[in-house]
Amino acid sequence: KFKKKGQNPAISRRVAGDLRKAAIRAGTYGKFDAETGAGWDPAWDAPERRHPLLDDASAVGDVASNEALDSILLGSNKGAIQSIRPPKETKRERTRETRAQKIESLLKDADNKIEEYRLEKEASKPKPGIEEEFKRAMKGSRY
């Protein structure tokens, strides 16, 4: 009988990475609640992902260590682009708000444009009378 040398992980590395990022975003990184399953224990990180200051920062529970923990996890860039960004989503979802604003602005002028179009169409039609009837009859004649 074939015997496995190792044991498969409970979750894959990809799923573990997603859970780790979700814990960082939720602010539960460094503490794990076994009852709810929320949070992430830094000991679960892969050895190449561990930061040397991370164990020191997570051991102390004061505000300064939380700021240090954030700087370790999020990097030094506190601007618009951080190392942990929100999901990119599809282009349709990203541009939904601008498309809605564009549609609303176009709908404000829609009634006026429709009225102008109808007036132009009415003005382009010939006036009724004997002269127009004669022209129409001559078009269809074979003379």
mmCIF file of N, CA and C in Angstrom, residues 5-78:
data_model
loop_
_atom_site.group_PDB
_atom_site.id
_atom_site.type_symbol
_atom_site.label_atom_id
_atom_site.label_comp_id
_atom_site.label_asym_id
_atom_site.label_seq_id
_atom_site.Cartn_x
_atom_site.Cartn_y
_atom_site.Cartn_z
ATOM 1 N N LYS A 5 4.019 10.723 2.321
ATOM 2 C CA LYS A 5 5.068 11.197 3.225
ATOM 3 C C LYS A 5 4.621 12.453 3.956
ATOM 4 N N GLY A 6 3.869 13.316 3.307
ATOM 5 C CA GLY A 6 3.433 14.564 3.935
ATOM 6 C C GLY A 6 1.924 14.579 4.077
ATOM 7 N N GLN A 7 1.446 15.663 4.603
ATOM 8 C CA GLN A 7 0.011 15.814 4.769
ATOM 9 C C GLN A 7 -0.423 17.033 3.965
ATOM 10 N N ASN A 8 -1.534 16.896 3.266
ATOM 11 C CA ASN A 8 -2.034 18.013 2.473
ATOM 12 C C ASN A 8 -2.493 19.135 3.405
ATOM 13 N N PRO A 9 -2.340 20.400 2.972
ATOM 14 C CA PRO A 9 -2.787 21.506 3.816
ATOM 15 C C PRO A 9 -4.310 21.560 3.882
ATOM 16 N N ALA A 10 -4.816 22.152 4.951
ATOM 17 C CA ALA A 10 -6.263 22.280 5.112
ATOM 18 C C ALA A 10 -6.835 23.201 4.032
ATOM 19 N N ILE A 11 -6.107 24.271 3.695
ATOM 20 C CA ILE A 11 -6.514 25.166 2.610
ATOM 21 C C ILE A 11 -5.300 25.429 1.729
ATOM 22 N N SER A 12 -5.555 25.752 0.487
ATOM 23 C CA SER A 12 -4.451 25.983 -0.444
ATOM 24 C C SER A 12 -3.775 27.317 -0.152
ATOM 25 N N ARG A 13 -2.589 27.510 -0.739
ATOM 26 C CA ARG A 13 -1.847 28.759 -0.520
ATOM 27 C C ARG A 13 -2.590 29.951 -1.135
ATOM 28 N N ARG A 14 -3.281 29.715 -2.237
ATOM 29 C CA ARG A 14 -4.035 30.800 -2.858
ATOM 30 C C ARG A 14 -5.169 31.258 -1.944
ATOM 31 N N VAL A 15 -5.925 30.319 -1.410
ATOM 32 C CA VAL A 15 -7.029 30.660 -0.516
ATOM 33 C C VAL A 15 -6.475 31.280 0.768
ATOM 34 N N ALA A 16 -5.341 30.751 1.257
ATOM 35 C CA ALA A 16 -4.725 31.312 2.459
ATOM 36 C C ALA A 16 -4.316 32.764 2.221
ATOM 37 N N GLY A 17 -3.806 33.064 1.041
ATOM 38 C CA GLY A 17 -3.444 34.446 0.722
ATOM 39 C C GLY A 17 -4.655 35.352 0.706
ATOM 40 N N ASP A 18 -5.763 34.860 0.148
ATOM 41 C CA ASP A 18 -6.995 35.659 0.138
ATOM 42 C C ASP A 18 -7.486 35.913 1.560
ATOM 43 N N LEU A 19 -7.435 34.884 2.404
ATOM 44 C CA LEU A 19 -7.882 35.045 3.787
ATOM 45 C C LEU A 19 -6.969 36.007 4.548
ATOM 46 N N ARG A 20 -5.670 35.944 4.269
ATOM 47 C CA ARG A 20 -4.708 36.835 4.928
ATOM 48 C C ARG A 20 -4.987 38.279 4.547
ATOM 49 N N LYS A 21 -5.205 38.540 3.260
ATOM 50 C CA LYS A 21 -5.493 39.907 2.819
ATOM 51 C C LYS A 21 -6.810 40.405 3.394
ATOM 52 N N ALA A 22 -7.816 39.523 3.462
ATOM 53 C CA ALA A 22 -9.098 39.925 4.043
ATOM 54 C C ALA A 22 -8.935 40.275 5.517
ATOM 55 N N ALA A 23 -8.082 39.532 6.232
ATOM 56 C CA ALA A 23 -7.840 39.825 7.646
ATOM 57 C C ALA A 23 -7.117 41.162 7.802
ATOM 58 N N ILE A 24 -6.194 41.464 6.906
ATOM 59 C CA ILE A 24 -5.480 42.742 6.963
ATOM 60 C C ILE A 24 -6.449 43.888 6.725
ATOM 61 N N ARG A 25 -7.324 43.731 5.735
ATOM 62 C CA ARG A 25 -8.304 44.786 5.439
ATOM 63 C C ARG A 25 -9.273 44.981 6.602
ATOM 64 N N ALA A 26 -9.666 43.861 7.242
ATOM 65 C CA ALA A 26 -10.631 43.941 8.338
ATOM 66 C C ALA A 26 -9.987 44.365 9.648
ATOM 67 N N GLY A 27 -8.653 44.392 9.688
ATOM 68 C CA GLY A 27 -7.960 44.790 10.905
ATOM 69 C C GLY A 27 -7.859 43.663 11.920
ATOM 70 N N THR A 28 -8.066 42.425 11.500
ATOM 71 C CA THR A 28 -7.993 41.292 12.422
ATOM 72 C C THR A 28 -6.704 40.506 12.242
ATOM 73 N N TYR A 29 -5.727 41.071 11.532
ATOM 74 C CA TYR A 29 -4.446 40.388 11.357
ATOM 75 C C TYR A 29 -3.716 40.369 12.693
ATOM 76 N N GLY A 30 -3.198 39.218 13.069
ATOM 77 C CA GLY A 30 -2.471 39.097 14.322
ATOM 78 C C GLY A 30 -3.307 38.502 15.436
ATOM 79 N N LYS A 31 -4.607 38.394 15.234
ATOM 80 C CA LYS A 31 -5.459 37.756 16.237
ATOM 81 C C LYS A 31 -6.456 36.866 15.505
ATOM 82 N N PHE A 32 -6.659 35.670 16.025
ATOM 83 C CA PHE A 32 -7.561 34.705 15.405
ATOM 84 C C PHE A 32 -8.588 34.260 16.425
ATOM 85 N N ASP A 33 -9.867 34.310 16.057
ATOM 86 C CA ASP A 33 -10.944 33.854 16.920
ATOM 87 C C ASP A 33 -11.396 32.491 16.414
ATOM 88 N N ALA A 34 -11.184 31.467 17.216
ATOM 89 C CA ALA A 34 -11.492 30.103 16.788
ATOM 90 C C ALA A 34 -12.989 29.868 16.657
ATOM 91 N N GLU A 35 -13.793 30.599 17.422
ATOM 92 C CA GLU A 35 -15.247 30.392 17.363
ATOM 93 C C GLU A 35 -15.829 30.915 16.060
ATOM 94 N N THR A 36 -15.432 32.125 15.667
ATOM 95 C CA THR A 36 -15.978 32.717 14.444
ATOM 96 C C THR A 36 -15.136 32.398 13.215
ATOM 97 N N GLY A 37 -13.874 32.070 13.429
ATOM 98 C CA GLY A 37 -12.989 31.799 12.298
ATOM 99 C C GLY A 37 -12.455 33.066 11.661
ATOM 100 N N ALA A 38 -12.615 34.208 12.331
ATOM 101 C CA ALA A 38 -12.163 35.488 11.780
ATOM 102 C C ALA A 38 -10.750 35.777 12.244
ATOM 103 N N GLY A 39 -9.959 36.359 11.391
ATOM 104 C CA GLY A 39 -8.614 36.782 11.741
ATOM 105 C C GLY A 39 -7.553 35.928 11.081
ATOM 106 N N TRP A 40 -6.306 36.263 11.389
ATOM 107 C CA TRP A 40 -5.168 35.562 10.804
ATOM 108 C C TRP A 40 -4.019 35.584 11.796
ATOM 109 N N ASP A 41 -3.454 34.429 12.048
ATOM 110 C CA ASP A 41 -2.313 34.309 12.947
ATOM 111 C C ASP A 41 -1.038 34.459 12.121
ATOM 112 N N PRO A 42 -0.110 35.368 12.488
ATOM 113 C CA PRO A 42 1.108 35.549 11.695
ATOM 114 C C PRO A 42 1.968 34.298 11.611
ATOM 115 N N ALA A 43 1.787 33.372 12.530
ATOM 116 C CA ALA A 43 2.568 32.128 12.473
ATOM 117 C C ALA A 43 2.184 31.279 11.273
ATOM 118 N N TRP A 44 1.012 31.538 10.708
ATOM 119 C CA TRP A 44 0.555 30.775 9.541
ATOM 120 C C TRP A 44 1.199 31.244 8.256
ATOM 121 N N ASP A 45 1.814 32.423 8.268
ATOM 122 C CA ASP A 45 2.443 32.940 7.052
ATOM 123 C C ASP A 45 3.551 31.998 6.599
ATOM 124 N N ALA A 46 3.749 31.958 5.311
ATOM 125 C CA ALA A 46 4.855 31.180 4.766
ATOM 126 C C ALA A 46 6.158 31.824 5.229
ATOM 127 N N PRO A 47 7.215 31.042 5.411
ATOM 128 C CA PRO A 47 8.472 31.613 5.921
ATOM 129 C C PRO A 47 8.995 32.771 5.084
ATOM 130 N N GLU A 48 8.819 32.729 3.773
ATOM 131 C CA GLU A 48 9.327 33.814 2.929
ATOM 132 C C GLU A 48 8.471 35.078 3.037
ATOM 133 N N ARG A 49 7.249 34.972 3.586
ATOM 134 C CA ARG A 49 6.379 36.138 3.719
ATOM 135 C C ARG A 49 6.526 36.814 5.071
ATOM 136 N N ARG A 50 7.151 36.146 6.028
ATOM 137 C CA ARG A 50 7.271 36.700 7.377
ATOM 138 C C ARG A 50 8.234 37.877 7.381
ATOM 139 N N HIS A 51 7.866 38.875 8.145
ATOM 140 C CA HIS A 51 8.693 40.059 8.298
ATOM 141 C C HIS A 51 9.408 39.956 9.634
ATOM 142 N N PRO A 52 10.688 40.320 9.727
ATOM 143 C CA PRO A 52 11.412 40.153 10.988
ATOM 144 C C PRO A 52 10.827 40.960 12.141
ATOM 145 N N LEU A 53 10.215 42.102 11.854
ATOM 146 C CA LEU A 53 9.650 42.932 12.920
ATOM 147 C C LEU A 53 8.232 42.522 13.284
ATOM 148 N N LEU A 54 7.653 41.616 12.515
ATOM 149 C CA LEU A 54 6.245 41.278 12.692
ATOM 150 C C LEU A 54 5.981 40.606 14.029
ATOM 151 N N ASP A 55 6.849 39.703 14.447
ATOM 152 C CA ASP A 55 6.642 39.009 15.712
ATOM 153 C C ASP A 55 6.725 39.980 16.885
ATOM 154 N N ASP A 56 7.652 40.945 16.825
ATOM 155 C CA ASP A 56 7.776 41.934 17.895
ATOM 156 C C ASP A 56 6.551 42.836 17.952
ATOM 157 N N ALA A 57 6.037 43.250 16.788
ATOM 158 C CA ALA A 57 4.905 44.177 16.748
ATOM 159 C C ALA A 57 3.616 43.507 17.189
ATOM 160 N N SER A 58 3.440 42.237 16.862
ATOM 161 C CA SER A 58 2.194 41.571 17.225
ATOM 162 C C SER A 58 2.201 41.106 18.675
ATOM 163 N N ALA A 59 3.384 41.018 19.293
ATOM 164 C CA ALA A 59 3.460 40.575 20.687
ATOM 165 C C ALA A 59 2.952 41.651 21.629
ATOM 166 N N VAL A 60 3.218 42.921 21.308
ATOM 167 C CA VAL A 60 2.790 44.023 22.161
ATOM 168 C C VAL A 60 1.475 44.548 21.613
ATOM 169 N N GLY A 61 0.480 44.798 22.465
ATOM 170 C CA GLY A 61 -0.852 45.178 21.988
ATOM 171 C C GLY A 61 -1.176 46.640 22.142
ATOM 172 N N ASP A 62 -0.229 47.562 22.056
ATOM 173 C CA ASP A 62 -0.535 48.978 22.206
ATOM 174 C C ASP A 62 -0.708 49.638 20.848
ATOM 175 N N VAL A 63 -1.042 50.931 20.880
ATOM 176 C CA VAL A 63 -1.337 51.672 19.649
ATOM 177 C C VAL A 63 -0.100 51.805 18.777
ATOM 178 N N ALA A 64 1.042 52.038 19.381
ATOM 179 C CA ALA A 64 2.273 52.215 18.610
ATOM 180 C C ALA A 64 2.610 50.945 17.844
ATOM 181 N N SER A 65 2.374 49.800 18.472
ATOM 182 C CA SER A 65 2.672 48.551 17.760
ATOM 183 C C SER A 65 1.683 48.315 16.629
ATOM 184 N N ASN A 66 0.427 48.776 16.803
ATOM 185 C CA ASN A 66 -0.547 48.649 15.711
ATOM 186 C C ASN A 66 -0.127 49.504 14.519
ATOM 187 N N GLU A 67 0.402 50.694 14.793
ATOM 188 C CA GLU A 67 0.892 51.535 13.700
ATOM 189 C C GLU A 67 2.099 50.894 13.030
ATOM 190 N N ALA A 68 2.971 50.301 13.831
ATOM 191 C CA ALA A 68 4.134 49.603 13.274
ATOM 192 C C ALA A 68 3.690 48.414 12.451
ATOM 193 N N LEU A 69 2.671 47.717 12.950
ATOM 194 C CA LEU A 69 2.140 46.563 12.226
ATOM 195 C C LEU A 69 1.557 47.000 10.881
ATOM 196 N N ASP A 70 0.818 48.125 10.887
ATOM 197 C CA ASP A 70 0.264 48.646 9.633
ATOM 198 C C ASP A 70 1.361 49.040 8.664
ATOM 199 N N SER A 71 2.422 49.665 9.168
ATOM 200 C CA SER A 71 3.498 50.075 8.267
ATOM 201 C C SER A 71 4.210 48.855 7.687
ATOM 202 N N ILE A 72 4.295 47.780 8.469
ATOM 203 C CA ILE A 72 4.928 46.559 7.961
ATOM 204 C C ILE A 72 4.052 45.917 6.892
ATOM 205 N N LEU A 73 2.749 45.851 7.179
ATOM 206 C CA LEU A 73 1.841 45.152 6.269
ATOM 207 C C LEU A 73 1.534 45.962 5.020
ATOM 208 N N LEU A 74 1.328 47.265 5.176
ATOM 209 C CA LEU A 74 0.896 48.098 4.062
ATOM 210 C C LEU A 74 2.041 48.817 3.374
ATOM 211 N N GLY A 75 3.239 48.762 3.919
ATOM 212 C CA GLY A 75 4.360 49.449 3.309
ATOM 213 C C GLY A 75 4.409 50.899 3.737
ATOM 214 N N SER A 76 5.353 51.647 3.161
ATOM 215 C CA SER A 76 5.534 53.036 3.566
ATOM 216 C C SER A 76 4.627 53.978 2.790
ATOM 217 N N ASN A 77 4.030 53.525 1.705
ATOM 218 C CA ASN A 77 3.197 54.390 0.886
ATOM 219 C C ASN A 77 1.793 54.454 1.468
ATOM 220 N N LYS A 78 1.449 55.563 2.082
ATOM 221 C CA LYS A 78 0.113 55.736 2.649
ATOM 222 C C LYS A 78 -0.779 56.538 1.700
#
